[in-house]
Short mmCIF file of C-alpha atoms and ligand atoms in Angstrom, two decimals:
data_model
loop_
_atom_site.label_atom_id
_atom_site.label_comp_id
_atom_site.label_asym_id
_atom_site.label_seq_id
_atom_site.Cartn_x
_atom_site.Cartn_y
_atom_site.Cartn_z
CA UNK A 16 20.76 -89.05 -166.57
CA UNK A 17 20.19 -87.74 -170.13
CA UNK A 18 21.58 -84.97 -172.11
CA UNK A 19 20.29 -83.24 -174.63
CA UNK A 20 23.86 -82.58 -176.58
CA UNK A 21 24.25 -82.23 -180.42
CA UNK A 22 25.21 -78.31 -180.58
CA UNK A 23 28.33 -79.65 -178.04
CA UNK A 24 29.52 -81.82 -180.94
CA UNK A 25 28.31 -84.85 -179.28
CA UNK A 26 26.44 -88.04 -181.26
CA UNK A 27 22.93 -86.55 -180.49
CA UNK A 28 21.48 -87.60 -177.12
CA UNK A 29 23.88 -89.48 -174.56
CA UNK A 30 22.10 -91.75 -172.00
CA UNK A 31 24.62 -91.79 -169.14
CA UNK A 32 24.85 -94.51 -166.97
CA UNK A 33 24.49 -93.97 -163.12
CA UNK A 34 25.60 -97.01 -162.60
CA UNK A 35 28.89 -97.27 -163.51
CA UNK A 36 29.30 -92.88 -162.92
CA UNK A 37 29.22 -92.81 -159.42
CA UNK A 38 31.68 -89.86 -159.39
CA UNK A 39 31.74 -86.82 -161.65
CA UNK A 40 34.87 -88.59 -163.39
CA UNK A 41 32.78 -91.48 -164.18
CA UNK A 42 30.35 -89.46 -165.73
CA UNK A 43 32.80 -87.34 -167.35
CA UNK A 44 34.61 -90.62 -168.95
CA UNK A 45 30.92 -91.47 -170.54
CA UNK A 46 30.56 -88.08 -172.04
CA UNK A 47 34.26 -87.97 -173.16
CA UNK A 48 34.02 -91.27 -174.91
CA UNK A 49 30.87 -90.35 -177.11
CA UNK A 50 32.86 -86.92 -178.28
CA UNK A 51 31.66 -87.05 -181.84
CA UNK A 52 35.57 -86.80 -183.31
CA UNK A 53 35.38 -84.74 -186.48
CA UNK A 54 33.68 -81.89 -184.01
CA UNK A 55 36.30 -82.53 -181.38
CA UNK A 56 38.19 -79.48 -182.04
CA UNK A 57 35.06 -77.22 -180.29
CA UNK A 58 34.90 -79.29 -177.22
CA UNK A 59 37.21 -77.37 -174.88
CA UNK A 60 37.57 -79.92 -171.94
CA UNK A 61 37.41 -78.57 -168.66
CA UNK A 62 36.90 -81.19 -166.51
CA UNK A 63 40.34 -82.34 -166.96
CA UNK A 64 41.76 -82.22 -163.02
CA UNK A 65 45.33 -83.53 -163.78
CA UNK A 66 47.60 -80.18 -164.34
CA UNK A 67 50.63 -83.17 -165.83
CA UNK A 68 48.30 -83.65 -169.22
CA UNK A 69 49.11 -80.10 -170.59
CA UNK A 70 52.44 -79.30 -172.19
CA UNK A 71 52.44 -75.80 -170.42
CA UNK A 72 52.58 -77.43 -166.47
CA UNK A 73 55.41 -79.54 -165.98
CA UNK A 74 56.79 -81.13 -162.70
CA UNK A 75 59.41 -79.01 -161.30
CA UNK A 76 63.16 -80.31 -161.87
CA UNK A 77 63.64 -79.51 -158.09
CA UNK A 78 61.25 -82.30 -157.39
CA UNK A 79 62.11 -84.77 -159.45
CA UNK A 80 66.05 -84.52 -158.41
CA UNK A 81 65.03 -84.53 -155.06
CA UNK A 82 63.43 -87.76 -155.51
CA UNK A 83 66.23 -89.48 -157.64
CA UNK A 84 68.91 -88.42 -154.93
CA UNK A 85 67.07 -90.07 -152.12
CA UNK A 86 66.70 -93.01 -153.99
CA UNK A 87 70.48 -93.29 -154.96
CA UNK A 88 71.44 -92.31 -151.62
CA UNK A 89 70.15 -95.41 -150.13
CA UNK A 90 69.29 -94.43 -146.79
CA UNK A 91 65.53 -94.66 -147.44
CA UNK A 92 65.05 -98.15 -148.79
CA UNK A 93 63.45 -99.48 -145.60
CA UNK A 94 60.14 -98.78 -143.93
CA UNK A 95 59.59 -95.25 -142.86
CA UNK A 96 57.55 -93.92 -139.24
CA UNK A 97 54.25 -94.25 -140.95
CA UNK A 98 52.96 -90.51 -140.07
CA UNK A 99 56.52 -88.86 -142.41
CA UNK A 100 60.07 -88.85 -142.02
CA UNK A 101 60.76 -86.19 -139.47
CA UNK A 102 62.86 -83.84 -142.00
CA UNK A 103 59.83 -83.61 -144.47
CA UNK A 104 57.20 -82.84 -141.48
CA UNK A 105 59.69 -80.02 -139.92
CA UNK A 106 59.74 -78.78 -143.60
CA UNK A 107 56.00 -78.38 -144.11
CA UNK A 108 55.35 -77.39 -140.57
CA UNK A 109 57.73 -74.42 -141.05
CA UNK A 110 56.30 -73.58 -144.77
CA UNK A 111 52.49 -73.59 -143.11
CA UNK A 112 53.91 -71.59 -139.92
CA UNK A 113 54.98 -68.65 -142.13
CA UNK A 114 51.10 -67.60 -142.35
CA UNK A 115 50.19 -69.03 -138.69
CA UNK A 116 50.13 -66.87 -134.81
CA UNK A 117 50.60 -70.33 -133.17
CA UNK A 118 53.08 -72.21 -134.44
CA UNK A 119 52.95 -75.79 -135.79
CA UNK A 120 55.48 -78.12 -134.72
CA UNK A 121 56.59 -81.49 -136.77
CA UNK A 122 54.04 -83.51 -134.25
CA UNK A 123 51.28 -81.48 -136.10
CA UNK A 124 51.41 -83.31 -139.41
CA UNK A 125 50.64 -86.19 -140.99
CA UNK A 126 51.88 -87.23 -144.22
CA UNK A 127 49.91 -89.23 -146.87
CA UNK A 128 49.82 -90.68 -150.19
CA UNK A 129 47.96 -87.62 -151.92
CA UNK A 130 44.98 -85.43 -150.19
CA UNK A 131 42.84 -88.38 -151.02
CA UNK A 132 44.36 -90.70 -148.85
CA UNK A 133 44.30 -87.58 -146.24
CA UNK A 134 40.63 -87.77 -146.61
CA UNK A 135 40.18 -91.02 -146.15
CA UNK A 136 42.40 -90.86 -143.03
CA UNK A 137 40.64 -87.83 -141.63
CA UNK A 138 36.94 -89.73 -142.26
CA UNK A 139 38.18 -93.03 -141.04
CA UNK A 140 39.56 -91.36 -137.59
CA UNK A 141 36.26 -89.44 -137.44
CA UNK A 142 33.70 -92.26 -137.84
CA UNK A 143 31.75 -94.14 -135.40
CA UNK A 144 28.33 -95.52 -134.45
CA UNK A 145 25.66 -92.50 -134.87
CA UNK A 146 27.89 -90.20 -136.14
CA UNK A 147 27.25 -87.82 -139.12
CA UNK A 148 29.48 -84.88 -141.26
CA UNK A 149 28.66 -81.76 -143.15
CA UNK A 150 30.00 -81.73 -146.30
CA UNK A 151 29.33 -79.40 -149.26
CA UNK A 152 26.47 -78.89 -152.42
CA UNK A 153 28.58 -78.73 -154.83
CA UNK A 154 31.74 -80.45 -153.45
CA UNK A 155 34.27 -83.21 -153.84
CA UNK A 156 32.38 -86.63 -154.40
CA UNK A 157 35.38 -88.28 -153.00
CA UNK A 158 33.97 -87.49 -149.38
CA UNK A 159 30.67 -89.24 -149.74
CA UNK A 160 32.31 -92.16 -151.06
CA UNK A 161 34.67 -92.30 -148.37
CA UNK A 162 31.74 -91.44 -145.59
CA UNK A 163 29.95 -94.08 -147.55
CA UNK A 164 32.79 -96.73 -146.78
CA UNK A 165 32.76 -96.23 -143.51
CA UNK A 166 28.83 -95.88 -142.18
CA UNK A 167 29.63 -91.99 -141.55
CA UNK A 168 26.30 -90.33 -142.27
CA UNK A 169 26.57 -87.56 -144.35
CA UNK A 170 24.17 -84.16 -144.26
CA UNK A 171 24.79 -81.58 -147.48
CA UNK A 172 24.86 -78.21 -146.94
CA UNK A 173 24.45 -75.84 -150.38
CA UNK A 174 26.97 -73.41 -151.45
CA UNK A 175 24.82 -70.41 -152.03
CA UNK A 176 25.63 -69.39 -155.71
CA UNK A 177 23.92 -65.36 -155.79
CA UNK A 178 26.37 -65.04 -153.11
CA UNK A 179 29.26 -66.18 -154.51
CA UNK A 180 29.43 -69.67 -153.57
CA UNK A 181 29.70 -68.85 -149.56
CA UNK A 182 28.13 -71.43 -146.90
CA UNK A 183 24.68 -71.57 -146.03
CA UNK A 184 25.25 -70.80 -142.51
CA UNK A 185 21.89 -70.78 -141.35
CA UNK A 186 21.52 -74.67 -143.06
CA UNK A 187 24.84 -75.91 -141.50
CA UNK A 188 22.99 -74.97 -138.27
CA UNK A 189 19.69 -76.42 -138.80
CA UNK A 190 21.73 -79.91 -139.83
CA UNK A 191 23.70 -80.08 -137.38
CA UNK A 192 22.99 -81.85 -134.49
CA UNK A 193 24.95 -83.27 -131.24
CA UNK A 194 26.53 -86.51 -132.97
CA UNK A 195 27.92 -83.94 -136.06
CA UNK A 196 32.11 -84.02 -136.05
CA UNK A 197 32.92 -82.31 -138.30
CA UNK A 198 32.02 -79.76 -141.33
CA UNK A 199 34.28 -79.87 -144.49
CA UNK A 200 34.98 -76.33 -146.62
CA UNK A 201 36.90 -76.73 -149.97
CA UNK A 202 38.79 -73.92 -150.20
CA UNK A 203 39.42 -72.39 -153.29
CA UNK A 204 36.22 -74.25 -154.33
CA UNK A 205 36.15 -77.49 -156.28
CA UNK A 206 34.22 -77.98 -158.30
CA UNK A 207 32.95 -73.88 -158.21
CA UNK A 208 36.45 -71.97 -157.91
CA UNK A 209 35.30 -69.54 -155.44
CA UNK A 210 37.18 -68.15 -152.59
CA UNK A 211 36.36 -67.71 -149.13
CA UNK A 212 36.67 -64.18 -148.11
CA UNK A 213 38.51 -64.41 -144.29
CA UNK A 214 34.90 -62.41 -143.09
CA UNK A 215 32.83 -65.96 -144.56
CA UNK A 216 36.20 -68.09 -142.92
CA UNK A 217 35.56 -66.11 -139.94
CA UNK A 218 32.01 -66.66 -139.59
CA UNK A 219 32.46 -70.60 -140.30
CA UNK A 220 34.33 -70.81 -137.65
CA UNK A 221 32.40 -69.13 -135.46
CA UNK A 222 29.58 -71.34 -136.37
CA UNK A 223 31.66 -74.31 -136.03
CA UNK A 224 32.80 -73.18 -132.47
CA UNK A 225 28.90 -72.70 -131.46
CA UNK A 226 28.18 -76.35 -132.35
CA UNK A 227 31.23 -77.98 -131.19
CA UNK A 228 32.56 -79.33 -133.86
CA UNK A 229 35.91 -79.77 -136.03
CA UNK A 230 36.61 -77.68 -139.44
CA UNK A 231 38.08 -79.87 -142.15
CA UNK A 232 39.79 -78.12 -144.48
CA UNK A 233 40.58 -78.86 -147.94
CA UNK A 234 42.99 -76.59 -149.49
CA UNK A 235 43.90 -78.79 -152.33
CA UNK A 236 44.29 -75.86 -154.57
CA UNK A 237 45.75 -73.24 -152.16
CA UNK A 238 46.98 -70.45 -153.64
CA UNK A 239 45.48 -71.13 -156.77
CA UNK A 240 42.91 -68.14 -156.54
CA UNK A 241 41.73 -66.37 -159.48
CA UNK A 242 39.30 -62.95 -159.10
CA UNK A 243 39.61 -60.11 -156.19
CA UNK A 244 39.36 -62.06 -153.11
CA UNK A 245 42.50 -63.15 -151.26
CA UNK A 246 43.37 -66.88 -150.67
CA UNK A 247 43.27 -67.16 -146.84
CA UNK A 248 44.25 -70.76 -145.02
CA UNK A 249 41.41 -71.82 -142.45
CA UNK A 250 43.95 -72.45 -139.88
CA UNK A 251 44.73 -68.82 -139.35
CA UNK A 252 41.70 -69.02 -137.38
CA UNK A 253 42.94 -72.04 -135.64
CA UNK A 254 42.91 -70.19 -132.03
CA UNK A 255 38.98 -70.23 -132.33
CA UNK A 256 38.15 -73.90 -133.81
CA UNK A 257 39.96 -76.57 -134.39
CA UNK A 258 40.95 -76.80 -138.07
CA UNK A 259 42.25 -79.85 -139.59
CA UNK A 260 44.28 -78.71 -143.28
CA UNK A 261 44.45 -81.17 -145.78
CA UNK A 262 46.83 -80.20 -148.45
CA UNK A 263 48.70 -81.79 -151.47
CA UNK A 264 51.28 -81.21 -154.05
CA UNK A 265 49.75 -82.04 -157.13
CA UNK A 266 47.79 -79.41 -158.23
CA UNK A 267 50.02 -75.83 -157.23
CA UNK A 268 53.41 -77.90 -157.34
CA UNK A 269 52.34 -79.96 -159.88
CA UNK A 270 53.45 -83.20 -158.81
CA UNK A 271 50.43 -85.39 -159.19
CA UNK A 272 52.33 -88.54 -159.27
CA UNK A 273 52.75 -88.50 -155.48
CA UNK A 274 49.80 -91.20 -155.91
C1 PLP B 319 42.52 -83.14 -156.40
C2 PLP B 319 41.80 -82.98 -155.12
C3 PLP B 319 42.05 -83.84 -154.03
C4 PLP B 319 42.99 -85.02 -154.16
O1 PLP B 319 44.32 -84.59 -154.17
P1 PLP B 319 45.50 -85.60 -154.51
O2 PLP B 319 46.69 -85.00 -153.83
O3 PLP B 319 45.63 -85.61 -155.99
O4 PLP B 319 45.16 -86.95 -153.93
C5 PLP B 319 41.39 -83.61 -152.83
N1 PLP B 319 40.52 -82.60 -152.70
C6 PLP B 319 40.23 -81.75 -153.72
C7 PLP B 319 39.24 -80.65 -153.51
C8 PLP B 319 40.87 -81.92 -154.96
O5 PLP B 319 40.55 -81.11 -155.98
#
């Protein structure tokens, strides 16, 4: 990859290495390194996916005292049940239920280290011999490496960008086939912020329904929603398909650390 970059106040052209950039990160590392520093100040850097670097976010006190008493309280210094302790799966089951017709119960959840360990759970469960997932054109590179690791074919489908970034329906159809399991959405969009409008949710999962298959659900960034479209959860449609949400902390509660 090669860009063309001295207006950006970089130092002229920048070879990037695949190589060692297999993830936008890795390619965003490269680029940041070569920022030519007496031009710095006009490089706004918005790749930056951490909320903890800037002053302005800071982890709530509520979380951080609620981690200090349960370490001084010395009831959790063993192993815990490896899916949660029960009181923190009751609490996010009741949080997610607030939005839900069928309720979730404590059974329903399954704590990790992060979202990214979630996917790597969810793709690990998922995989076997033949077996392929739909994953998004723009999307989270995390999932290919992940599919990669584990022999799970993976089949793009595009975000559509005239119409707002929605699914390519008709191209999540066409790839599809009878050894697909599942079909991830990112929703709000990373890496294009859009927002699924509940008619595009709606017709995902009717889709997903048709061919049999599981929605994934990445809602990383719930709530987080700029623009006129309302944040809706994919599991409110949970009577039709089944959805599988994978949420996190660090980005709305801004407690990145949790990995
Ligand atoms: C940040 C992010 C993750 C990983 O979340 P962590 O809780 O930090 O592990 C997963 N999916 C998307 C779309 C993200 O933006």
């Amino acid at each position: 990859m090669e860009i063309e970059a001295k207006r950006w106040g970089f130092r002229g052209k920048i070879e990037l290495n695949a190589a060692s950039a297999s993830t936008v990160r890795g390619y965003l590392n490269q680029i940041i390194a070569r920022i030519n520093k007496d031009n710095s100040s006009s490089v706004i850097r918005l790749g930056h996916g951490d909320p903890s670097h800037f002053p302005s976010f800071k982890t709530t006190p509520a979380a951080e005292d609620a981690i200090v008493d349960a370490l001084r309280s010395a009831k959790h210094n063993c192993y815990a049940p490896s899916a949660g302790v029960l009181p923190a799966r009751r609490a996010i089951a009741d949080y997610l239920n607030r939005d839900l017709p069928c309720k979730l119960s404590p059974d329903d959840v399954y704590l990790t280290s992060g979202c990214n360990q979630a996917i790597e759970v969810a793709i690990n469960v998922l995989s076997r011999p033949g077996a392929n997932i739909l994953l998004p054109r723009p999307g989270f590179p995390y999932y290919e490496s992940c599919s990669a690791y584990n022999h799970l074919e993976v089949r793009h489908y595009d975000l559509l960008p005239e119409k707002g970034w929605e699914v390519d329906l008709d191209a999540v159809e066409t790839i599809a086939d009878e050894n697909t399991v599942a079909l991830v959405i990112i929703n709000p969009g990373n890496p294009c912020g859009n927002v699924f409008s509940y008619e595009q949710l709606h017709k995902v999962a009717e889709t997903a329904r048709k061919l049999g298959i599981l929605v994934i659900s990445d809602e990383a960034y719930d709530n987080l929603a700029f623009g006129s479209t309302r944040y809706v959860p994919m599991r409110v449609l949970g009577s039709t398909v089944p959805v599988l949400t994978l949420g996190s902390i660090s980005k709305r509660w801004i407690v990145s650390g949790c990995n």
